[in-house]
Amino acid sequence: MTDLAKYTKELSDLFMSSDNILLICHINPDGDAIGSQLALYHYLTSKGRKVAMISPNKLQEFLKWMDGADNIKIFTGERKECIKYIEEASLIVLLDFNQQNRLGEVEQYVLRSASKKVIIDHHLEPQDLADLIISDTSKCSTAELLYELIKDIEGKPFNHIKFSESIYVGIVTDTGNFEHGSYTGRTLHIVADLLETGIDKERIHNLVYNNYSESRMRLLGLALNKRLIVIPEMKTAYIYLTQQDLNEYNHVMGDTEGFVNMPLSIRGIDFSVLFIEKSGFIKLSFRSKGYFPVNEFAAKYFSGGGHLNASGGEYNDTLENTIAYFLKALKETRISTD
Ligand code: 5GP
Ligand code: MN
């Protein structure tokens, strides 16, 4: 566990002395990335700071309702404006990641920038990317870490409804709605504090989890019925989706969120993988139950990373070749670890 108090003064000084603050989340931002980004945005703007936000690519549909999300500039769509923000920033805060390749096309501009940089994150093994690295892997989410940091800066919980909502979304989504082992009693104390600020948890739950299209539900049907392969002797199951599948079911960003968790509910399966065909490469998501470090698997074979039980990576080949390569890697790993 990290003693956060030692960062409080330096962080607070940076926040209060920087003219143009820029908050950047990771590519394919999840609820924790956007939740942390918006929470910090609401905190800093309420303190009168000038703040801009960039996401390397588009937001998933189920996060677009969040207060402030419209102010996040999407690099792939608003390149010029985003580059200007990066060049003019006096402080850049990188949220919910610690590897430079998680910046996508934004990477080169951030690396080139002379601005002060801070990382706030909960993933393992941070790269030396910033002047101040606040990394605590004991936290279930970057949102939980950020909540504690702001509480330390303020000397008391920061009571602000938009801030609370954003932190709550980060915690709920990164714990899989309190399903993963990553949260602690401390997390639940924070959730209790957040609920007391008056957030409407039912409304948030419905906006995050019950807000999909009919075609997404049918895509899930296809995935489970026709695209799920179970390998009981390897305690593994995987789902693959082709570009054609996604097109046929009118896929929008965020539609496949959660698919990778489902095979873990099959008895005897402790490792689940989702392959999604993108243009020119395959995006992989990994989930496990118990002690199978999918972050190490993702790093070793798929230039990726993440957490013990949830990680992701990429592979630059066809879907067929990627699955064949994965099956080889799986054999190598499971036979040597079992
Ligand atoms: P998801 O499968 O939901 O996209 O990601 C699960 C976890 O793995 C998240 O913590 C995410 O940050 C991390 N992750 C996903 N894709 C990548 C990747 O390509 N590289 C790295 N380093 N981490 C990833
Ligand atoms: Mn996170």
mmCIF file of C-alpha atoms and ligand atoms in Angstrom:
data_model
loop_
_atom_site.group_PDB
_atom_site.id
_atom_site.type_symbol
_atom_site.label_atom_id
_atom_site.label_comp_id
_atom_site.label_asym_id
_atom_site.label_seq_id
_atom_site.Cartn_x
_atom_site.Cartn_y
_atom_site.Cartn_z
ATOM 1 C CA MET A 1 0.000 0.000 0.000
ATOM 2 C CA THR A 2 1.175 3.511 -0.763
ATOM 3 C CA ASP A 3 1.302 6.342 1.716
ATOM 4 C CA LEU A 4 -0.622 8.873 -0.331
ATOM 5 C CA ALA A 5 -0.060 11.757 2.067
ATOM 6 C CA LYS A 6 3.480 12.175 0.757
ATOM 7 C CA TYR A 7 2.111 13.189 -2.659
ATOM 8 C CA THR A 8 -0.565 15.540 -1.438
ATOM 9 C CA LYS A 9 1.413 18.762 -1.196
ATOM 10 C CA GLU A 10 3.281 18.335 -4.483
ATOM 11 C CA LEU A 11 0.096 17.408 -6.324
ATOM 12 C CA SER A 12 -1.902 20.232 -4.806
ATOM 13 C CA ASP A 13 0.872 22.746 -5.646
ATOM 14 C CA LEU A 14 0.938 21.517 -9.244
ATOM 15 C CA PHE A 15 -2.837 21.798 -9.532
ATOM 16 C CA MET A 16 -2.937 25.296 -8.075
ATOM 17 C CA SER A 17 0.122 26.713 -9.880
ATOM 18 C CA SER A 18 -0.487 25.416 -13.424
ATOM 19 C CA ASP A 19 -2.293 27.674 -15.901
ATOM 20 C CA ASN A 20 -3.402 25.140 -18.490
ATOM 21 C CA ILE A 21 -4.130 21.701 -17.105
ATOM 22 C CA LEU A 22 -4.726 18.869 -19.542
ATOM 23 C CA LEU A 23 -6.208 15.526 -18.479
ATOM 24 C CA ILE A 24 -5.566 12.547 -20.768
ATOM 25 C CA CYS A 25 -6.988 9.047 -20.417
ATOM 26 C CA HIS A 26 -5.942 5.823 -22.170
ATOM 27 C CA ILE A 27 -7.031 4.591 -25.607
ATOM 28 C CA ASN A 28 -10.381 2.706 -25.675
ATOM 29 C CA PRO A 29 -11.237 4.395 -22.366
ATOM 30 C CA ASP A 30 -13.271 2.361 -19.910
ATOM 31 C CA GLY A 31 -15.500 3.606 -17.089
ATOM 32 C CA ASP A 32 -12.552 4.083 -14.757
ATOM 33 C CA ALA A 33 -10.548 6.085 -17.289
ATOM 34 C CA ILE A 34 -13.459 8.425 -18.080
ATOM 35 C CA GLY A 35 -14.733 8.415 -14.476
ATOM 36 C CA SER A 36 -11.317 9.509 -13.149
ATOM 37 C CA GLN A 37 -10.835 12.040 -15.908
ATOM 38 C CA LEU A 38 -14.236 13.660 -15.305
ATOM 39 C CA ALA A 39 -13.911 13.536 -11.507
ATOM 40 C CA LEU A 40 -10.617 15.416 -11.686
ATOM 41 C CA TYR A 41 -12.120 17.803 -14.231
ATOM 42 C CA HIS A 42 -15.031 18.616 -11.909
ATOM 43 C CA TYR A 43 -12.696 19.031 -8.944
ATOM 44 C CA LEU A 44 -10.274 21.345 -10.734
ATOM 45 C CA THR A 45 -12.930 23.454 -12.477
ATOM 46 C CA SER A 46 -14.735 23.906 -9.153
ATOM 47 C CA LYS A 47 -11.429 25.340 -7.869
ATOM 48 C CA GLY A 48 -11.388 27.811 -10.769
ATOM 49 C CA ARG A 49 -8.638 26.040 -12.733
ATOM 50 C CA LYS A 50 -8.503 26.050 -16.544
ATOM 51 C CA VAL A 51 -8.817 22.427 -17.620
ATOM 52 C CA ALA A 52 -9.064 20.567 -20.941
ATOM 53 C CA MET A 53 -9.545 16.844 -21.563
ATOM 54 C CA ILE A 54 -8.414 14.522 -24.351
ATOM 55 C CA SER A 55 -9.253 10.913 -25.096
ATOM 56 C CA PRO A 56 -7.060 9.179 -27.710
ATOM 57 C CA ASN A 57 -10.181 7.766 -29.405
ATOM 58 C CA LYS A 58 -13.991 7.660 -29.214
ATOM 59 C CA LEU A 59 -15.945 7.075 -26.017
ATOM 60 C CA GLN A 60 -18.036 3.961 -25.543
ATOM 61 C CA GLU A 61 -21.758 4.720 -25.867
ATOM 62 C CA PHE A 62 -22.535 3.773 -22.250
ATOM 63 C CA LEU A 63 -20.236 6.544 -20.941
ATOM 64 C CA LYS A 64 -21.434 9.400 -23.131
ATOM 65 C CA TRP A 65 -24.212 10.422 -20.725
ATOM 66 C CA MET A 66 -21.723 11.423 -18.052
ATOM 67 C CA ASP A 67 -21.642 15.051 -16.975
ATOM 68 C CA GLY A 68 -18.700 16.735 -18.743
ATOM 69 C CA ALA A 69 -18.207 13.941 -21.306
ATOM 70 C CA ASP A 70 -19.115 16.360 -24.116
ATOM 71 C CA ASN A 71 -16.077 18.438 -23.177
ATOM 72 C CA ILE A 72 -13.652 15.566 -23.803
ATOM 73 C CA LYS A 73 -11.875 16.172 -27.121
ATOM 74 C CA ILE A 74 -11.408 13.042 -29.194
ATOM 75 C CA PHE A 75 -7.909 13.015 -30.693
ATOM 76 C CA THR A 76 -8.789 10.961 -33.760
ATOM 77 C CA GLY A 77 -11.606 13.393 -34.614
ATOM 78 C CA GLU A 78 -10.207 16.740 -33.445
ATOM 79 C CA ARG A 79 -6.513 16.278 -34.053
ATOM 80 C CA LYS A 80 -5.478 19.926 -34.563
ATOM 81 C CA GLU A 81 -7.278 21.203 -31.503
ATOM 82 C CA CYS A 82 -5.877 18.368 -29.374
ATOM 83 C CA ILE A 83 -2.289 18.984 -30.509
ATOM 84 C CA LYS A 84 -2.742 22.655 -29.603
ATOM 85 C CA TYR A 85 -3.980 21.685 -26.115
ATOM 86 C CA ILE A 86 -0.939 19.452 -25.629
ATOM 87 C CA GLU A 87 1.479 22.137 -26.812
ATOM 88 C CA GLU A 88 -0.084 24.766 -24.563
ATOM 89 C CA ALA A 89 -0.447 22.627 -21.443
ATOM 90 C CA SER A 90 1.627 23.491 -18.406
ATOM 91 C CA LEU A 91 0.511 20.343 -16.585
ATOM 92 C CA ILE A 92 -0.559 17.050 -18.150
ATOM 93 C CA VAL A 93 -2.250 14.468 -15.944
ATOM 94 C CA LEU A 94 -2.296 10.916 -17.330
ATOM 95 C CA LEU A 95 -5.097 8.863 -15.825
ATOM 96 C CA ASP A 96 -5.631 5.102 -15.492
ATOM 97 C CA PHE A 97 -2.555 3.891 -17.398
ATOM 98 C CA ASN A 98 1.191 3.845 -17.081
ATOM 99 C CA GLN A 99 2.544 2.654 -20.446
ATOM 100 C CA GLN A 100 3.140 5.174 -23.226
ATOM 101 C CA ASN A 101 1.669 2.905 -25.912
ATOM 102 C CA ARG A 102 -1.716 3.259 -24.174
ATOM 103 C CA LEU A 103 -1.828 6.797 -25.611
ATOM 104 C CA GLY A 104 -2.324 5.603 -29.188
ATOM 105 C CA GLU A 105 -1.621 8.399 -31.653
ATOM 106 C CA VAL A 106 -1.362 10.925 -28.811
ATOM 107 C CA GLU A 107 1.875 9.273 -27.621
ATOM 108 C CA GLN A 108 4.373 11.214 -29.735
ATOM 109 C CA TYR A 109 2.841 14.590 -28.831
ATOM 110 C CA VAL A 110 2.826 13.896 -25.097
ATOM 111 C CA LEU A 111 6.407 12.608 -25.146
ATOM 112 C CA ARG A 112 7.516 15.719 -27.033
ATOM 113 C CA SER A 113 5.753 18.118 -24.654
ATOM 114 C CA ALA A 114 7.894 20.064 -22.163
ATOM 115 C CA SER A 115 4.960 20.305 -19.735
ATOM 116 C CA LYS A 116 5.109 18.866 -16.210
ATOM 117 C CA LYS A 117 3.492 15.430 -16.159
ATOM 118 C CA VAL A 118 1.717 13.430 -13.499
ATOM 119 C CA ILE A 119 0.482 9.839 -13.641
ATOM 120 C CA ILE A 120 -2.401 8.748 -11.404
ATOM 121 C CA ASP A 121 -2.916 5.025 -11.847
ATOM 122 C CA HIS A 122 -3.390 1.597 -10.267
ATOM 123 C CA HIS A 123 -1.686 -0.741 -12.773
ATOM 124 C CA LEU A 124 1.508 -2.684 -12.083
ATOM 125 C CA GLU A 125 5.009 -1.587 -13.099
ATOM 126 C CA PRO A 126 4.682 2.058 -14.158
ATOM 127 C CA GLN A 127 7.004 3.271 -16.907
ATOM 128 C CA ASP A 128 9.086 6.305 -16.006
ATOM 129 C CA LEU A 129 6.850 8.632 -18.004
ATOM 130 C CA ALA A 130 6.164 11.532 -15.655
ATOM 131 C CA ASP A 131 7.665 13.941 -13.117
ATOM 132 C CA LEU A 132 5.298 12.628 -10.467
ATOM 133 C CA ILE A 133 4.037 9.052 -10.548
ATOM 134 C CA ILE A 134 1.240 8.240 -8.126
ATOM 135 C CA SER A 135 0.702 4.529 -8.539
ATOM 136 C CA ASP A 136 -1.158 2.352 -6.069
ATOM 137 C CA THR A 137 -1.929 -1.197 -7.190
ATOM 138 C CA SER A 138 -3.850 -1.880 -3.976
ATOM 139 C CA LYS A 139 -6.708 0.316 -5.232
ATOM 140 C CA CYS A 140 -9.565 -1.284 -7.170
ATOM 141 C CA SER A 141 -9.646 1.653 -9.560
ATOM 142 C CA THR A 142 -7.919 4.892 -10.429
ATOM 143 C CA ALA A 143 -11.166 6.536 -9.293
ATOM 144 C CA GLU A 144 -10.684 5.151 -5.755
ATOM 145 C CA LEU A 145 -7.085 6.404 -5.702
ATOM 146 C CA LEU A 146 -8.119 9.823 -6.987
ATOM 147 C CA TYR A 147 -10.892 10.065 -4.384
ATOM 148 C CA GLU A 148 -8.338 9.462 -1.606
ATOM 149 C CA LEU A 149 -5.872 11.965 -3.071
ATOM 150 C CA ILE A 150 -8.479 14.719 -3.316
ATOM 151 C CA LYS A 151 -9.688 13.919 0.186
ATOM 152 C CA ASP A 152 -6.103 14.329 1.437
ATOM 153 C CA ILE A 153 -5.691 17.600 -0.443
ATOM 154 C CA GLU A 154 -8.983 18.964 0.912
ATOM 155 C CA GLY A 155 -8.527 17.540 4.407
ATOM 156 C CA LYS A 156 -12.066 16.136 4.116
ATOM 157 C CA PRO A 157 -14.232 14.311 1.543
ATOM 158 C CA PHE A 158 -14.894 16.524 -1.455
ATOM 159 C CA ASN A 159 -18.630 16.939 -1.459
ATOM 160 C CA HIS A 160 -19.655 17.657 -5.048
ATOM 161 C CA ILE A 161 -22.331 15.683 -6.876
ATOM 162 C CA LYS A 162 -20.681 15.546 -10.338
ATOM 163 C CA PHE A 163 -17.355 14.571 -8.787
ATOM 164 C CA SER A 164 -19.068 11.838 -6.722
ATOM 165 C CA GLU A 165 -20.946 10.471 -9.739
ATOM 166 C CA SER A 166 -17.744 10.238 -11.760
ATOM 167 C CA ILE A 167 -15.817 8.495 -8.984
ATOM 168 C CA TYR A 168 -18.728 6.120 -8.492
ATOM 169 C CA VAL A 169 -18.790 5.164 -12.204
ATOM 170 C CA GLY A 170 -15.040 4.454 -12.049
ATOM 171 C CA ILE A 171 -15.398 2.202 -9.010
ATOM 172 C CA VAL A 172 -18.515 0.385 -10.229
ATOM 173 C CA THR A 173 -17.160 -0.378 -13.697
ATOM 174 C CA ASP A 174 -13.605 -1.331 -12.678
ATOM 175 C CA THR A 175 -14.912 -3.754 -10.036
ATOM 176 C CA GLY A 176 -17.390 -5.261 -12.565
ATOM 177 C CA ASN A 177 -20.250 -3.946 -10.444
ATOM 178 C CA PHE A 178 -18.543 -5.267 -7.284
ATOM 179 C CA GLU A 179 -17.935 -8.703 -8.740
ATOM 180 C CA HIS A 180 -14.112 -8.756 -8.985
ATOM 181 C CA GLY A 181 -11.831 -9.487 -6.056
ATOM 182 C CA SER A 182 -10.095 -6.130 -6.436
ATOM 183 C CA TYR A 183 -12.172 -4.054 -4.010
ATOM 184 C CA THR A 184 -11.760 -3.793 -0.256
ATOM 185 C CA GLY A 185 -13.693 -2.648 2.786
ATOM 186 C CA ARG A 186 -12.078 0.747 2.212
ATOM 187 C CA THR A 187 -13.714 0.886 -1.241
ATOM 188 C CA LEU A 188 -17.118 0.298 0.326
ATOM 189 C CA HIS A 189 -16.526 3.060 2.886
ATOM 190 C CA ILE A 190 -15.815 5.388 -0.035
ATOM 191 C CA VAL A 191 -18.976 4.189 -1.810
ATOM 192 C CA ALA A 192 -20.944 4.901 1.378
ATOM 193 C CA ASP A 193 -19.536 8.446 1.435
ATOM 194 C CA LEU A 194 -20.398 8.886 -2.246
ATOM 195 C CA LEU A 195 -23.987 7.733 -1.724
ATOM 196 C CA GLU A 196 -24.316 10.225 1.101
ATOM 197 C CA THR A 197 -23.485 13.071 -1.289
ATOM 198 C CA GLY A 198 -26.842 12.296 -2.914
ATOM 199 C CA ILE A 199 -25.895 10.460 -6.111
ATOM 200 C CA ASP A 200 -28.688 8.431 -7.698
ATOM 201 C CA LYS A 201 -27.141 4.961 -7.898
ATOM 202 C CA GLU A 202 -30.126 3.388 -9.632
ATOM 203 C CA ARG A 203 -30.075 5.974 -12.382
ATOM 204 C CA ILE A 204 -26.325 5.484 -12.837
ATOM 205 C CA HIS A 205 -26.711 1.697 -12.890
ATOM 206 C CA ASN A 206 -29.371 1.929 -15.578
ATOM 207 C CA LEU A 207 -27.328 4.342 -17.677
ATOM 208 C CA VAL A 208 -24.216 2.143 -17.511
ATOM 209 C CA TYR A 209 -25.677 -1.353 -17.661
ATOM 210 C CA ASN A 210 -29.224 -1.125 -19.032
ATOM 211 C CA ASN A 211 -28.715 1.249 -21.881
ATOM 212 C CA TYR A 212 -27.849 -0.957 -24.863
ATOM 213 C CA SER A 213 -29.526 -1.405 -28.228
ATOM 214 C CA GLU A 214 -31.537 -4.480 -29.203
ATOM 215 C CA SER A 215 -28.838 -5.368 -31.753
ATOM 216 C CA ARG A 216 -26.186 -5.471 -29.016
ATOM 217 C CA MET A 217 -28.275 -8.020 -27.134
ATOM 218 C CA ARG A 218 -28.518 -10.108 -30.314
ATOM 219 C CA LEU A 219 -24.749 -9.776 -30.901
ATOM 220 C CA LEU A 220 -24.258 -11.223 -27.424
ATOM 221 C CA GLY A 221 -26.578 -14.058 -28.453
ATOM 222 C CA LEU A 222 -24.442 -14.754 -31.512
ATOM 223 C CA ALA A 223 -21.239 -14.572 -29.452
ATOM 224 C CA LEU A 224 -22.449 -17.106 -26.884
ATOM 225 C CA ASN A 225 -24.249 -19.377 -29.305
ATOM 226 C CA LYS A 226 -21.954 -19.515 -32.324
ATOM 227 C CA ARG A 227 -18.641 -17.869 -31.476
ATOM 228 C CA LEU A 228 -17.808 -19.466 -28.131
ATOM 229 C CA ILE A 229 -15.184 -22.212 -28.031
ATOM 230 C CA VAL A 230 -14.649 -24.126 -24.798
ATOM 231 C CA ILE A 231 -11.440 -26.068 -24.151
ATOM 232 C CA PRO A 232 -12.183 -27.883 -20.874
ATOM 233 C CA GLU A 233 -8.781 -29.583 -20.633
ATOM 234 C CA MET A 234 -7.155 -26.123 -20.604
ATOM 235 C CA LYS A 235 -9.880 -24.646 -18.318
ATOM 236 C CA THR A 236 -10.191 -22.037 -21.047
ATOM 237 C CA ALA A 237 -12.938 -20.567 -23.190
ATOM 238 C CA TYR A 238 -12.737 -17.964 -25.897
ATOM 239 C CA ILE A 239 -15.103 -15.896 -28.040
ATOM 240 C CA TYR A 240 -14.197 -14.405 -31.402
ATOM 241 C CA LEU A 241 -16.097 -11.765 -33.360
ATOM 242 C CA THR A 242 -15.356 -10.858 -36.973
ATOM 243 C CA GLN A 243 -15.767 -7.432 -38.532
ATOM 244 C CA GLN A 244 -18.658 -8.887 -40.495
ATOM 245 C CA ASP A 245 -20.363 -9.967 -37.242
ATOM 246 C CA LEU A 246 -19.949 -6.477 -35.814
ATOM 247 C CA ASN A 247 -21.278 -4.840 -38.985
ATOM 248 C CA GLU A 248 -24.260 -7.167 -39.218
ATOM 249 C CA TYR A 249 -25.281 -6.284 -35.667
ATOM 250 C CA ASN A 250 -24.725 -2.498 -36.066
ATOM 251 C CA HIS A 251 -21.934 -2.496 -33.525
ATOM 252 C CA VAL A 252 -21.126 0.770 -31.708
ATOM 253 C CA MET A 253 -18.203 1.383 -29.309
ATOM 254 C CA GLY A 254 -18.889 -0.341 -26.005
ATOM 255 C CA ASP A 255 -21.253 -3.020 -27.324
ATOM 256 C CA THR A 256 -18.858 -5.870 -26.535
ATOM 257 C CA GLU A 257 -18.153 -4.615 -23.010
ATOM 258 C CA GLY A 258 -18.668 -7.473 -20.555
ATOM 259 C CA PHE A 259 -18.725 -10.289 -23.151
ATOM 260 C CA VAL A 260 -15.318 -11.576 -22.019
ATOM 261 C CA ASN A 261 -16.509 -12.117 -18.442
ATOM 262 C CA MET A 262 -19.312 -14.485 -19.362
ATOM 263 C CA PRO A 263 -17.395 -17.704 -20.097
ATOM 264 C CA LEU A 264 -15.924 -17.516 -16.579
ATOM 265 C CA SER A 265 -19.323 -18.560 -15.250
ATOM 266 C CA ILE A 266 -18.909 -21.981 -16.917
ATOM 267 C CA ARG A 267 -17.947 -24.546 -14.273
ATOM 268 C CA GLY A 268 -14.254 -25.459 -14.510
ATOM 269 C CA ILE A 269 -13.289 -22.475 -16.679
ATOM 270 C CA ASP A 270 -10.839 -20.008 -15.147
ATOM 271 C CA PHE A 271 -9.463 -18.267 -18.238
ATOM 272 C CA SER A 272 -11.539 -16.406 -20.803
ATOM 273 C CA VAL A 273 -10.503 -14.542 -23.942
ATOM 274 C CA LEU A 274 -12.302 -12.288 -26.406
ATOM 275 C CA PHE A 275 -10.883 -11.743 -29.900
ATOM 276 C CA ILE A 276 -12.255 -8.809 -31.838
ATOM 277 C CA GLU A 277 -11.299 -8.281 -35.457
ATOM 278 C CA LYS A 278 -10.348 -4.630 -36.101
ATOM 279 C CA SER A 279 -9.005 -3.215 -39.338
ATOM 280 C CA GLY A 280 -5.483 -4.617 -39.677
ATOM 281 C CA PHE A 281 -5.160 -6.109 -36.213
ATOM 282 C CA ILE A 282 -6.931 -8.139 -33.530
ATOM 283 C CA LYS A 283 -7.846 -6.691 -30.122
ATOM 284 C CA LEU A 284 -7.763 -9.202 -27.286
ATOM 285 C CA SER A 285 -9.304 -9.083 -23.828
ATOM 286 C CA PHE A 286 -8.339 -11.538 -21.097
ATOM 287 C CA ARG A 287 -10.077 -12.405 -17.831
ATOM 288 C CA SER A 288 -9.268 -15.024 -15.197
ATOM 289 C CA LYS A 289 -10.543 -16.337 -11.883
ATOM 290 C CA GLY A 290 -8.103 -17.045 -9.049
ATOM 291 C CA TYR A 291 -4.353 -17.063 -9.590
ATOM 292 C CA PHE A 292 -3.772 -16.981 -13.314
ATOM 293 C CA PRO A 293 -1.939 -13.729 -14.114
ATOM 294 C CA VAL A 294 -3.496 -12.630 -17.392
ATOM 295 C CA ASN A 295 -1.473 -9.393 -17.303
ATOM 296 C CA GLU A 296 1.710 -11.479 -17.648
ATOM 297 C CA PHE A 297 0.133 -13.555 -20.412
ATOM 298 C CA ALA A 298 -0.934 -10.393 -22.279
ATOM 299 C CA ALA A 299 2.509 -8.818 -21.863
ATOM 300 C CA LYS A 300 4.411 -11.941 -22.925
ATOM 301 C CA TYR A 301 2.412 -12.794 -26.033
ATOM 302 C CA PHE A 302 0.286 -9.811 -27.034
ATOM 303 C CA SER A 303 2.218 -6.570 -26.270
ATOM 304 C CA GLY A 304 -0.358 -5.805 -23.624
ATOM 305 C CA GLY A 305 -0.880 -5.630 -19.883
ATOM 306 C CA GLY A 306 -3.422 -4.848 -17.182
ATOM 307 C CA HIS A 307 -4.216 -6.605 -13.916
ATOM 308 C CA LEU A 308 -3.910 -10.111 -12.489
ATOM 309 C CA ASN A 309 -7.486 -11.021 -13.498
ATOM 310 C CA ALA A 310 -8.229 -8.525 -16.313
ATOM 311 C CA SER A 311 -5.924 -7.520 -19.124
ATOM 312 C CA GLY A 312 -5.777 -6.806 -22.825
ATOM 313 C CA GLY A 313 -3.444 -6.757 -25.789
ATOM 314 C CA GLU A 314 -3.189 -6.691 -29.570
ATOM 315 C CA TYR A 315 -1.816 -8.819 -32.401
ATOM 316 C CA ASN A 316 -1.103 -7.696 -35.937
ATOM 317 C CA ASP A 317 -2.348 -10.622 -37.984
ATOM 318 C CA THR A 318 -5.552 -12.182 -39.259
ATOM 319 C CA LEU A 319 -8.136 -13.521 -36.828
ATOM 320 C CA GLU A 320 -7.344 -17.080 -37.841
ATOM 321 C CA ASN A 321 -3.591 -16.682 -37.302
ATOM 322 C CA THR A 322 -4.110 -14.847 -34.031
ATOM 323 C CA ILE A 323 -6.268 -17.651 -32.662
ATOM 324 C CA ALA A 324 -3.672 -20.237 -33.794
ATOM 325 C CA TYR A 325 -0.891 -18.229 -32.106
ATOM 326 C CA PHE A 326 -3.014 -17.888 -28.971
ATOM 327 C CA LEU A 327 -3.621 -21.646 -28.815
ATOM 328 C CA LYS A 328 0.136 -22.243 -28.997
ATOM 329 C CA ALA A 329 0.761 -19.690 -26.252
ATOM 330 C CA LEU A 330 -2.009 -21.232 -24.172
ATOM 331 C CA LYS A 331 -0.480 -24.712 -24.382
ATOM 332 C CA GLU A 332 2.948 -23.383 -23.544
ATOM 333 C CA THR A 333 1.646 -21.473 -20.522
ATOM 334 C CA ARG A 334 -0.851 -23.899 -19.077
ATOM 335 C CA ILE A 335 1.251 -27.005 -19.506
ATOM 336 C CA SER A 336 4.253 -25.331 -17.882
ATOM 337 C CA THR A 337 2.217 -23.841 -14.983
ATOM 338 C CA ASP A 338 -0.155 -26.717 -14.219
HETATM 339 P P1 5GP B 1 -10.382 -4.594 -21.451
HETATM 340 O O1 5GP B 1 -10.281 -6.056 -21.710
HETATM 341 O O2 5GP B 1 -11.619 -4.270 -20.678
HETATM 342 O O3 5GP B 1 -10.178 -3.765 -22.687
HETATM 343 O O4 5GP B 1 -9.152 -4.224 -20.518
HETATM 344 C C1 5GP B 1 -8.940 -4.859 -19.292
HETATM 345 C C2 5GP B 1 -7.735 -4.276 -18.597
HETATM 346 O O5 5GP B 1 -6.564 -4.455 -19.389
HETATM 347 C C3 5GP B 1 -7.806 -2.777 -18.329
HETATM 348 O O6 5GP B 1 -7.184 -2.548 -17.061
HETATM 349 C C4 5GP B 1 -6.999 -2.150 -19.419
HETATM 350 O O7 5GP B 1 -6.439 -0.969 -18.999
HETATM 351 C C5 5GP B 1 -5.955 -3.226 -19.720
HETATM 352 N N1 5GP B 1 -5.660 -3.294 -21.158
HETATM 353 C C6 5GP B 1 -6.520 -3.540 -22.165
HETATM 354 N N2 5GP B 1 -5.906 -3.527 -23.361
HETATM 355 C C7 5GP B 1 -4.595 -3.264 -23.102
HETATM 356 C C8 5GP B 1 -3.432 -3.110 -23.933
HETATM 357 O O8 5GP B 1 -3.473 -3.217 -25.174
HETATM 358 N N3 5GP B 1 -2.264 -2.849 -23.292
HETATM 359 C C9 5GP B 1 -2.173 -2.726 -21.927
HETATM 360 N N4 5GP B 1 -0.966 -2.452 -21.360
HETATM 361 N N5 5GP B 1 -3.248 -2.867 -21.130
HETATM 362 C C10 5GP B 1 -4.443 -3.129 -21.696
HETATM 363 MN MN MN B 2 -8.709 1.250 -13.998
#
